[in-house]
mmCIF file of C-alpha atoms in Angstrom:
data_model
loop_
_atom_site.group_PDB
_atom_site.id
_atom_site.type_symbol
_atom_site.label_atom_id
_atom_site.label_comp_id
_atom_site.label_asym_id
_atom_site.label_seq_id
_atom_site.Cartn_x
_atom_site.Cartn_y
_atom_site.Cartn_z
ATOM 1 C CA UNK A 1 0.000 0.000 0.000
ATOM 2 C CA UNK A 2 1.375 3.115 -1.023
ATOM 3 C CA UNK A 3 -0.278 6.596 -1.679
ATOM 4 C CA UNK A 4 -0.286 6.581 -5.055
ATOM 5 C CA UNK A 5 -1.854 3.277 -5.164
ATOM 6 C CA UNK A 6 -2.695 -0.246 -3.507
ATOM 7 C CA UNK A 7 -1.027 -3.617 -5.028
ATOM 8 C CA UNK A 8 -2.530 -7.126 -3.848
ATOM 9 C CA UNK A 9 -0.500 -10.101 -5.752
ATOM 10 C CA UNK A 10 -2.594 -13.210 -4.716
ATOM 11 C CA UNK A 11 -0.777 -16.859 -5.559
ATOM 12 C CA UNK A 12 -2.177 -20.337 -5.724
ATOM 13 C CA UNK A 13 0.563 -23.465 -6.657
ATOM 14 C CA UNK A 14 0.860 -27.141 -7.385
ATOM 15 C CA UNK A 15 4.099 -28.119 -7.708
ATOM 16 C CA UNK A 16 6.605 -31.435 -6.919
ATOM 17 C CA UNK A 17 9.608 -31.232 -5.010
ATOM 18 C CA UNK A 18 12.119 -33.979 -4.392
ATOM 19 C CA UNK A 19 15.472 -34.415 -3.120
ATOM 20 C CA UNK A 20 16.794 -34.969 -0.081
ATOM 21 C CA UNK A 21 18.015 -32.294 2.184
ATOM 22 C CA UNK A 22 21.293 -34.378 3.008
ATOM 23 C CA UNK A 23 22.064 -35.867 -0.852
ATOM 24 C CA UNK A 24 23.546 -33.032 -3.937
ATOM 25 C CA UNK A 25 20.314 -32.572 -6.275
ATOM 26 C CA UNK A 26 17.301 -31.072 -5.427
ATOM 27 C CA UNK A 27 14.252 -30.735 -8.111
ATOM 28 C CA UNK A 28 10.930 -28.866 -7.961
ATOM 29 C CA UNK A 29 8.405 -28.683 -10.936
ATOM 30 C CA UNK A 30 5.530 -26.546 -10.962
ATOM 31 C CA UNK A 31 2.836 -28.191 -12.468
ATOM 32 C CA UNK A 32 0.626 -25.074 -12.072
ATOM 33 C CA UNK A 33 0.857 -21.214 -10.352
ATOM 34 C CA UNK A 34 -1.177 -19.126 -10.399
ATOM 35 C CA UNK A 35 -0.642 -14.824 -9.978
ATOM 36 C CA UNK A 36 -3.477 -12.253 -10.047
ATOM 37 C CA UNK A 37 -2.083 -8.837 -9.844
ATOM 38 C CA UNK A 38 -4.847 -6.908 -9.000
ATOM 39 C CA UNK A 39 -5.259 -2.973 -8.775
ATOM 40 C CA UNK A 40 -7.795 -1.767 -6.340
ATOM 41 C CA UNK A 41 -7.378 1.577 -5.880
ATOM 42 C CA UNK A 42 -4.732 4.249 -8.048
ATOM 43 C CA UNK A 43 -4.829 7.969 -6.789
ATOM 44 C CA UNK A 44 -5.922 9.783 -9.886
ATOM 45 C CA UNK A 45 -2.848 12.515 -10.289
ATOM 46 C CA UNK A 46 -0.851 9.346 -10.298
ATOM 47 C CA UNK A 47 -3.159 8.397 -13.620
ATOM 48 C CA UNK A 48 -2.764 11.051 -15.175
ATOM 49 C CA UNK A 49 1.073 11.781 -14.663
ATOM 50 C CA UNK A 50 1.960 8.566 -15.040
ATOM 51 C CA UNK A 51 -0.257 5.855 -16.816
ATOM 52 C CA UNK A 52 -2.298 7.887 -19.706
ATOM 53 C CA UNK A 53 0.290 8.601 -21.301
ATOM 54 C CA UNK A 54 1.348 6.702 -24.530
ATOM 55 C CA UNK A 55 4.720 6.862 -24.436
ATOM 56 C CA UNK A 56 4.625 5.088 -20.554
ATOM 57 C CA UNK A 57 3.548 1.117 -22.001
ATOM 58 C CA UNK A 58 5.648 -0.264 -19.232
ATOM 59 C CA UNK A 59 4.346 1.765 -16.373
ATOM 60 C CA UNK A 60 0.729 1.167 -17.483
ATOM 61 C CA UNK A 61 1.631 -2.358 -18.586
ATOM 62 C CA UNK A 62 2.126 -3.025 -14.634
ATOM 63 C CA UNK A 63 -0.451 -1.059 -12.874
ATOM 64 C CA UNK A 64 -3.364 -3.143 -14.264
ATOM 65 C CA UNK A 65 -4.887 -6.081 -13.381
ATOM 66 C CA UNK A 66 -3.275 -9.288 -15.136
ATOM 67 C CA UNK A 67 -2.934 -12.904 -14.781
ATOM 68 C CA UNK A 68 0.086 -15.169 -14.709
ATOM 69 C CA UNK A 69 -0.464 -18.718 -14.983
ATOM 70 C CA UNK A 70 2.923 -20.352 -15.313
ATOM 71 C CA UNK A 71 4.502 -23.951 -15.274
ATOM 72 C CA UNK A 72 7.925 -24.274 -14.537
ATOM 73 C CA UNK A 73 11.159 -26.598 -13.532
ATOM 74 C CA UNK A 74 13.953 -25.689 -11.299
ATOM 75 C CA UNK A 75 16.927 -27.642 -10.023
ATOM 76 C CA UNK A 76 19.908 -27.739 -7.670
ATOM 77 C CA UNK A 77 23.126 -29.002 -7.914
ATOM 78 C CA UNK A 78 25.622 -28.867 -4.586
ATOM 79 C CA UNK A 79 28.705 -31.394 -5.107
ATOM 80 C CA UNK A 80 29.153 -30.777 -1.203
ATOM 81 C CA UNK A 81 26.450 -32.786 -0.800
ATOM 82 C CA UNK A 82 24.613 -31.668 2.738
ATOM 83 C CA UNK A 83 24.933 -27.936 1.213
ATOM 84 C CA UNK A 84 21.439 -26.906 0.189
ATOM 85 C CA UNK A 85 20.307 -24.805 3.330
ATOM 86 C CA UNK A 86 24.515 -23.588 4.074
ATOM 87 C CA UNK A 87 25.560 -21.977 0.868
ATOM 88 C CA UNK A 88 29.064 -21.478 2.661
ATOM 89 C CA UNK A 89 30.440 -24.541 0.706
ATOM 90 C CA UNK A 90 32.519 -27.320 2.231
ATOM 91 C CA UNK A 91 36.069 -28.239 1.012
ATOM 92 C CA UNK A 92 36.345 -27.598 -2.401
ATOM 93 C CA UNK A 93 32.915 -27.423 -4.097
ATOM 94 C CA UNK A 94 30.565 -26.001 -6.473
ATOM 95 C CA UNK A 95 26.632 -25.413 -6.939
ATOM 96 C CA UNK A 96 24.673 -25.061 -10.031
ATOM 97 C CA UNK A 97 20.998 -23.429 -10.318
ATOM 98 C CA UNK A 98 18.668 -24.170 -12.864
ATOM 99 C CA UNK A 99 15.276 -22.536 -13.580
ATOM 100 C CA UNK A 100 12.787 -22.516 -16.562
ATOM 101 C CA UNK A 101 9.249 -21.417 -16.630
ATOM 102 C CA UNK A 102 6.530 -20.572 -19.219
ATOM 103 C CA UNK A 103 3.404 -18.783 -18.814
ATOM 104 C CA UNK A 104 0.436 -17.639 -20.916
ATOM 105 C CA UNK A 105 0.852 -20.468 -23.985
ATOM 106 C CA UNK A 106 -1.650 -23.302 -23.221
ATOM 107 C CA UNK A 107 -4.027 -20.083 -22.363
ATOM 108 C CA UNK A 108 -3.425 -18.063 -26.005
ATOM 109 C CA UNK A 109 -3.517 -21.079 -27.716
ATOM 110 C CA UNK A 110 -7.189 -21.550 -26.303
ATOM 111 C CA UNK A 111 -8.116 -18.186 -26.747
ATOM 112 C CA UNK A 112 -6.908 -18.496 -30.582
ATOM 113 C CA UNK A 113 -8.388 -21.162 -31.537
ATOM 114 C CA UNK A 114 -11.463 -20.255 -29.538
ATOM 115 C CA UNK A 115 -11.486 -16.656 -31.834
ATOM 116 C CA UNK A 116 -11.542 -15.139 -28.472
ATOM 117 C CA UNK A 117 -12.126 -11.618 -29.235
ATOM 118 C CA UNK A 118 -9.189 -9.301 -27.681
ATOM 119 C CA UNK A 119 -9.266 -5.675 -25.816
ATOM 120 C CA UNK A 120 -8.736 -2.580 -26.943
ATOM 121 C CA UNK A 121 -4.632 -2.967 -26.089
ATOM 122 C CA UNK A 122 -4.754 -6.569 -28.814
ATOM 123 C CA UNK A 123 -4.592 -8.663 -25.496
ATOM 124 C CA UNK A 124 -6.506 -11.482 -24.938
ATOM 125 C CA UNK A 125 -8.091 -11.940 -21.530
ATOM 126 C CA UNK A 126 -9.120 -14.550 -18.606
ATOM 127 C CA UNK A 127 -12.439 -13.157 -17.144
ATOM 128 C CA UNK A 128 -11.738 -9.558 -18.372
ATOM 129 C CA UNK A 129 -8.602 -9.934 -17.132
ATOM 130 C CA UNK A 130 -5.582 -10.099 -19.415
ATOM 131 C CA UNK A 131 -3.165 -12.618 -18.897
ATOM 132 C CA UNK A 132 0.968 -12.442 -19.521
ATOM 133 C CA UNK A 133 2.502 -14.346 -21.757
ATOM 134 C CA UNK A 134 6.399 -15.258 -21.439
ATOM 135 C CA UNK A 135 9.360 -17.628 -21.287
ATOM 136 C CA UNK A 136 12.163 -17.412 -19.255
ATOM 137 C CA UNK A 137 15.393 -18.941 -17.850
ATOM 138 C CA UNK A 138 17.897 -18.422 -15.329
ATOM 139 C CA UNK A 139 21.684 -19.835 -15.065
ATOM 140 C CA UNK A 140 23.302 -19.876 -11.895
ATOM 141 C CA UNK A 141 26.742 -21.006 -10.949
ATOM 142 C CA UNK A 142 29.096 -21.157 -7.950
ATOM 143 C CA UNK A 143 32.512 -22.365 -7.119
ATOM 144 C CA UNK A 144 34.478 -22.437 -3.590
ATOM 145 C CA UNK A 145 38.433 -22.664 -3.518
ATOM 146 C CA UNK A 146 39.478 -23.432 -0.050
ATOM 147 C CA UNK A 147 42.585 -22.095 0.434
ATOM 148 C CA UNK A 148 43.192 -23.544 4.127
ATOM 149 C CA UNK A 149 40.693 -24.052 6.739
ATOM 150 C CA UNK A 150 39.947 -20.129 7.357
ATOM 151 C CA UNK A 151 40.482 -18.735 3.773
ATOM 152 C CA UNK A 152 38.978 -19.444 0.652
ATOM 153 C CA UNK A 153 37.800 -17.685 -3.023
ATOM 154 C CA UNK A 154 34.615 -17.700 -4.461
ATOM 155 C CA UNK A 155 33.448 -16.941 -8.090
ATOM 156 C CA UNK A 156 30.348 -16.996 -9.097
ATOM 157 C CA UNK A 157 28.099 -16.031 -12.568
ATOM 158 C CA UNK A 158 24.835 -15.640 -12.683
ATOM 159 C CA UNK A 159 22.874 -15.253 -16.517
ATOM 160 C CA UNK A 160 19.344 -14.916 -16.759
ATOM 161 C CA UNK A 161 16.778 -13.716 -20.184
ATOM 162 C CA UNK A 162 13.177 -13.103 -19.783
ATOM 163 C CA UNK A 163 11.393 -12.647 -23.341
ATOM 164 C CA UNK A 164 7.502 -11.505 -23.689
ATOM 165 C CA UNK A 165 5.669 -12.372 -26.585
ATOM 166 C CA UNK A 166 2.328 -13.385 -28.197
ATOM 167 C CA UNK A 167 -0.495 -11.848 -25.221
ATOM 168 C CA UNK A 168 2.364 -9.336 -24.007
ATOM 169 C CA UNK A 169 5.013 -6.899 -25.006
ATOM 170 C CA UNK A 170 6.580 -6.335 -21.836
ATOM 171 C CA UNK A 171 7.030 -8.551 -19.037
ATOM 172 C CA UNK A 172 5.280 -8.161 -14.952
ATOM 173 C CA UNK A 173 7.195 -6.441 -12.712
ATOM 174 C CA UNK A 174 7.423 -9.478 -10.926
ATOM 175 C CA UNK A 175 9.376 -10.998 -13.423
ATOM 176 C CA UNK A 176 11.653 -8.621 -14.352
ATOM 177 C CA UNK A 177 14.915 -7.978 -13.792
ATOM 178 C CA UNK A 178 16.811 -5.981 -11.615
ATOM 179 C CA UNK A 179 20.449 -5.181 -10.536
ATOM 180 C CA UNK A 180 22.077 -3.662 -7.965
ATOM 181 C CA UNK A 181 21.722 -4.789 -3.788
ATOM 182 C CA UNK A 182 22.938 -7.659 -1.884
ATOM 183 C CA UNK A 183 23.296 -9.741 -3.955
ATOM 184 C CA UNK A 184 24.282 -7.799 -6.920
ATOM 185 C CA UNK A 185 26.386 -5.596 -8.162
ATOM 186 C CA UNK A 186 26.971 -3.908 -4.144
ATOM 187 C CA UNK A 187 28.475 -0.650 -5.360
ATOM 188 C CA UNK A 188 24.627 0.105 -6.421
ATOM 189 C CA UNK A 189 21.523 0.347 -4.140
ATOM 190 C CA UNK A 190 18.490 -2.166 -5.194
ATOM 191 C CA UNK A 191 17.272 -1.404 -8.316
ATOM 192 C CA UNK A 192 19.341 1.375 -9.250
ATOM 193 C CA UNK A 193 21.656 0.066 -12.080
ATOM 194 C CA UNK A 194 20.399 -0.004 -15.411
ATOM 195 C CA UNK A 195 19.339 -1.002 -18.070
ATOM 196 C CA UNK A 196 22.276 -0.843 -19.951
ATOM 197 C CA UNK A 197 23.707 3.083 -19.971
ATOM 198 C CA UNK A 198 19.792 3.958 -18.731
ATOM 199 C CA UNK A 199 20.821 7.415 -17.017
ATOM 200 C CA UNK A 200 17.497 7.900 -15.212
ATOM 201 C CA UNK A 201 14.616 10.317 -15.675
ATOM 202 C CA UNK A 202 14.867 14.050 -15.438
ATOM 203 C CA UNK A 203 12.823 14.303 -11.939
ATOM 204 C CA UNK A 204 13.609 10.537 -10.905
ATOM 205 C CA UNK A 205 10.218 9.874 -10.434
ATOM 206 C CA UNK A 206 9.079 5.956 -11.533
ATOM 207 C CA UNK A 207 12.853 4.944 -11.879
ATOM 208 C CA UNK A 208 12.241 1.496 -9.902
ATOM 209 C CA UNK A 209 9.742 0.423 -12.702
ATOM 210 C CA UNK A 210 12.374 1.892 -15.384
ATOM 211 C CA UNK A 211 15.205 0.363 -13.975
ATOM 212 C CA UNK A 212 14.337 -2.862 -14.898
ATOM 213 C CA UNK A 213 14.841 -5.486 -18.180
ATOM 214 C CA UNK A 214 14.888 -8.621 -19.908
ATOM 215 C CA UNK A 215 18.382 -10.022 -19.381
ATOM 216 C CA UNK A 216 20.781 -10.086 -16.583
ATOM 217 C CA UNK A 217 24.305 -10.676 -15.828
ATOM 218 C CA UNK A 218 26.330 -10.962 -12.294
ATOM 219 C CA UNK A 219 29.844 -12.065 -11.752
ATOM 220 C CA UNK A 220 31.573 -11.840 -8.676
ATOM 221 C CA UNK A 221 34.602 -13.017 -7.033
ATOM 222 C CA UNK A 222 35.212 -13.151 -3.308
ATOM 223 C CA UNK A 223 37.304 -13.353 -0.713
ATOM 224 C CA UNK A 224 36.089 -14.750 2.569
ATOM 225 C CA UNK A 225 38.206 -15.238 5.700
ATOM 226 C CA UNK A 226 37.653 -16.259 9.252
ATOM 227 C CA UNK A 227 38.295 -13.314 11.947
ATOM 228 C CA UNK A 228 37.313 -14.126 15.223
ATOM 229 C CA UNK A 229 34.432 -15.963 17.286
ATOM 230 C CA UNK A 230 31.927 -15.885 14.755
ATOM 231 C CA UNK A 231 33.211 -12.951 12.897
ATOM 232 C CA UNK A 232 34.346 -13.727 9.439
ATOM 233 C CA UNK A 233 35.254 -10.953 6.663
ATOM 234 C CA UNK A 234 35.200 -11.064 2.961
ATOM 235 C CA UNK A 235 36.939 -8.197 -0.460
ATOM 236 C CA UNK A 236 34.556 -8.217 -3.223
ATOM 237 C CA UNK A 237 34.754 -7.177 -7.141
ATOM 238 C CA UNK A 238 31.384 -7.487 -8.411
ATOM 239 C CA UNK A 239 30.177 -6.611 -11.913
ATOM 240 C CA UNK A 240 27.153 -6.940 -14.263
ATOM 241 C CA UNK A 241 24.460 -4.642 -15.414
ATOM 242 C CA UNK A 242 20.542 -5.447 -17.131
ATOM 243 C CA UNK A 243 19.134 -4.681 -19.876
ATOM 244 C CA UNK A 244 15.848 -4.632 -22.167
ATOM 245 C CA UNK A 245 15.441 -6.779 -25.282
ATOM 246 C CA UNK A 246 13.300 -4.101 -26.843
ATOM 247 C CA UNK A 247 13.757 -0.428 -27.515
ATOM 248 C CA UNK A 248 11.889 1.671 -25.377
ATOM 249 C CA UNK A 249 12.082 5.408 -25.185
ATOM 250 C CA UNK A 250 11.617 5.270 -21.670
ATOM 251 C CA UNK A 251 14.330 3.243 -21.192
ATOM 252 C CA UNK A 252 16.949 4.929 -23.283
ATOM 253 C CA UNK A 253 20.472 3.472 -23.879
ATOM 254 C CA UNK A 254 18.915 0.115 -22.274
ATOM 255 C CA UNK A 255 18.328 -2.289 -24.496
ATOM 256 C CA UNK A 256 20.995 -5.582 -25.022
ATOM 257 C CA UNK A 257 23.544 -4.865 -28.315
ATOM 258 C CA UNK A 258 26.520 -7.487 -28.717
ATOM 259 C CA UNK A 259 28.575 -4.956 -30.113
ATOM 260 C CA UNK A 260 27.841 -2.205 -27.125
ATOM 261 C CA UNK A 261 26.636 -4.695 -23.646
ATOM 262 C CA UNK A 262 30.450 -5.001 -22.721
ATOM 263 C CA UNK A 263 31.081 -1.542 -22.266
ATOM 264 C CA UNK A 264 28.000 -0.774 -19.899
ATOM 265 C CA UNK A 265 29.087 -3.455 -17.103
ATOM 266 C CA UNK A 266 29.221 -1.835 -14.185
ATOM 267 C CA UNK A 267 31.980 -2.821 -11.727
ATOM 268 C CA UNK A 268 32.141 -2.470 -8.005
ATOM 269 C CA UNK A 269 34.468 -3.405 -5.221
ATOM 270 C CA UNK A 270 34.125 -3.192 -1.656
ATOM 271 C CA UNK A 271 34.402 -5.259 1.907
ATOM 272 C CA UNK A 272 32.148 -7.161 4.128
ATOM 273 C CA UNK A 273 31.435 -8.562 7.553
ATOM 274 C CA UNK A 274 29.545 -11.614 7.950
ATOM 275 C CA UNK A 275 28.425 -13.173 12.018
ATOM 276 C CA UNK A 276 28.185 -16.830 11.588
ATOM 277 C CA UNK A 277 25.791 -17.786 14.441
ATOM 278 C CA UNK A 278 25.110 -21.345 13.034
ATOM 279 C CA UNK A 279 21.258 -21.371 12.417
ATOM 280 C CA UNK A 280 21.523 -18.115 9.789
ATOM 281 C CA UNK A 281 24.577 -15.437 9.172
ATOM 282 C CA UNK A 282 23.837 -11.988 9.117
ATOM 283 C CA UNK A 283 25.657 -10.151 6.457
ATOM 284 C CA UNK A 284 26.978 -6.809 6.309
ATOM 285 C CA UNK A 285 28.657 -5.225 3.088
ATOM 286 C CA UNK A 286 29.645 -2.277 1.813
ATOM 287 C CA UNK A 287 30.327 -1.475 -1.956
ATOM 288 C CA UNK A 288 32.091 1.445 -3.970
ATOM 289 C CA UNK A 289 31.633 2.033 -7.707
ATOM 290 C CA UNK A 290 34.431 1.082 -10.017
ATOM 291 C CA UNK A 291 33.082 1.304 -13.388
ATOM 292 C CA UNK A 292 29.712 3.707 -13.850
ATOM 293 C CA UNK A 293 28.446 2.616 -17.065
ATOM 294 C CA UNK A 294 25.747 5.516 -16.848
ATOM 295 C CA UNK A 295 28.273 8.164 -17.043
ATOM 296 C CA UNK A 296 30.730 9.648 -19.280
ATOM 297 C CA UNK A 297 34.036 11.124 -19.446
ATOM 298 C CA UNK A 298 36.200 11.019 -15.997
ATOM 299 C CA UNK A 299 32.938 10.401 -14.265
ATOM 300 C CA UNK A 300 32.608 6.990 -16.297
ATOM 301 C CA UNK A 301 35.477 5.833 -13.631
ATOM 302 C CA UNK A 302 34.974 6.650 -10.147
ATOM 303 C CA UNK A 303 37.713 4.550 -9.050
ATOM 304 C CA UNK A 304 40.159 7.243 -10.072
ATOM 305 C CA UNK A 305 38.399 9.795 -8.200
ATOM 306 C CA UNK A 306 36.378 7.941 -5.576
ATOM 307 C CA UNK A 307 33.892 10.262 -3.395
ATOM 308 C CA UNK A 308 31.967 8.384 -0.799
ATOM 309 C CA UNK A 309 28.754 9.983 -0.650
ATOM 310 C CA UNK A 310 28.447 9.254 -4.118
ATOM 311 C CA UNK A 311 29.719 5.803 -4.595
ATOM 312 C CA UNK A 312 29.009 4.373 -1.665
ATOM 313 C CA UNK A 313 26.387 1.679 -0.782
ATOM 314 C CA UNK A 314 25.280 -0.011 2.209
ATOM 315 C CA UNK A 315 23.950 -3.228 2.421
ATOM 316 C CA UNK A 316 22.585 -5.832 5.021
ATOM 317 C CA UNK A 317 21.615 -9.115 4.158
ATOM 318 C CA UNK A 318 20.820 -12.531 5.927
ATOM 319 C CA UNK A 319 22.755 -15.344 4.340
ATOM 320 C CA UNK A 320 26.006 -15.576 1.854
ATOM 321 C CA UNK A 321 25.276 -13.365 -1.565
ATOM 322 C CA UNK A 322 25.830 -16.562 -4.007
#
């Protein structure tokens, strides 16, 4: 509930999991989930600035009422075997996360052949209510070097591309990407990297919705030590950015181009301190910019001139980042 408006998501599932907690794999298939995203109330100068205007598809896109009915397979892969609820790693070891899901097909491909008749946006609809239409996947992976009992390296890469088509041209909020945070790129608050060389509106407003895409990329290498007691530290470089698969004035500079994406990953570097108090570890990490893919010139590399009330973020997190 905010002032501008009030957001109820409301879920129903059916899904399969299997693996033990003690053994390496762990699968979980969602036969069928269920999303209504429903919009009771919007404050009506928030309509007007905001949503009835052409040129804002992906605000309006996600402050209406929609459906996503989606199927979906996920698995895990820990070679340390007992791993799955301690993602500190034991020994040597890596982990590998797999996800896949689909939503909207078996439901347009009813409509179609059923000549449903569509709404005035060309979307078909479930009791009035359009429903998203989607695939995407996600590629996680993981890999602990001990160095001796109290020092190790991690790396880590994490890929993932979301792509709306056939009832939709942009995908939920809920399913979109975002980078910066925790368990990002930590030189960057949540959601406030990206897409791509996205520099951010004129008066800010909305950027959470903007900042947002279709494809994402982390990679991030760490250095974790024991300290003390239960005090352990970690030095991170983290990089990776989003970024759109369409073109979107509203998102300029964001969208994914082979020739360009390499030059707008952003780079961060910072230090942490992490209290290991067995049942959960609280995480605390702090993150400088590096590499500031939505600037130019000298202020394209804040490492050369670092200021700390600029490129400095805060985070605090329960649990190890990856």
């Amino acid at each position: 509930m905010r002032p501008e408006f009030t957001r109820i998501v409301a879920s129903a599932g059916w899904s399969y999991k299997w693996g033990v907690q003690q053994r390496r794999s762990q699968h979980r298939i969602d036969l069928l989930d269920i999303n209504y995203l429903y919009m009771p109330s919007i404050d009506s100068t928030f309509r007007k600035k905001y949503l009835e205007k052409d040129e804002n598809y992906i605000l309006k896109y996600n402050y209406e009422d929609r459906f996503i009915v989606r199927t979906g397979y996920s698995y895990i892969y820990n070679s340390a075997g007992r791993a799955l609820m301690n993602n500190s790693g034991i020994g040597n070891s890596y982990t590998i996360r797999l996800n896949f899901e689909s939503a909207g097909n078996l439901l347009y491909a009813v409509a179609k052949l059923g000549g449903m008749k569509k709404n005035a946006l060309g979307e078909y609809t479930l009791l009035n209510i359009p429903f998203a239409q989607y695939l995407k996947g996600d590629f996680d992976f993981a890999k602990n070097f001990m160095i001796d009992p109290r020092n190790s390296f991690v790396f880590h890469i994490g890929v993932g591309v979301a792509y709306p088509y056939g009832n939709s041209r942009a995908l939920p909020f809920e399913k979109r990407y975002f980078s910066g945070g925790a368990n990002s790129v930590r030189g960057w608050s949540v959601r406030s990297l990206g897409p791509g060389g996205y520099k951010g509106s004129s008066d800010g407003q909305m950027d959470f919705i903007k900042q947002s895409g279709d494809i994402k990329l982390d990679l991030n290498v760490e250095y974790r030590t024991h300290l003390f007691w239960k005090l352990n530290g970690a030095a991170f470089i983290d990089a990776g950015n989003i970024w759109t698969i369409r073109s979107d004035s509203e998102q300029e500079d964001g969208v994914f181009k082979f020739n360009k994406f390499y030059k707008q990953i952003a780079v961060a570097y910072g230090l942490g301190i992490r209290f290991d108090l067995d049942y959960l570890i609280l995480r605390f990490d702090g993150g400088m910019k590096a590499i500031n893919p939505m600037e130019t010139g000298k202020g394209r590399y804040p490492i050369t001139r670092p200021r700390f009330s600029r490129d400095f973020a805060f985070h605090f997190a329960v649990g190890y980042p990856f």
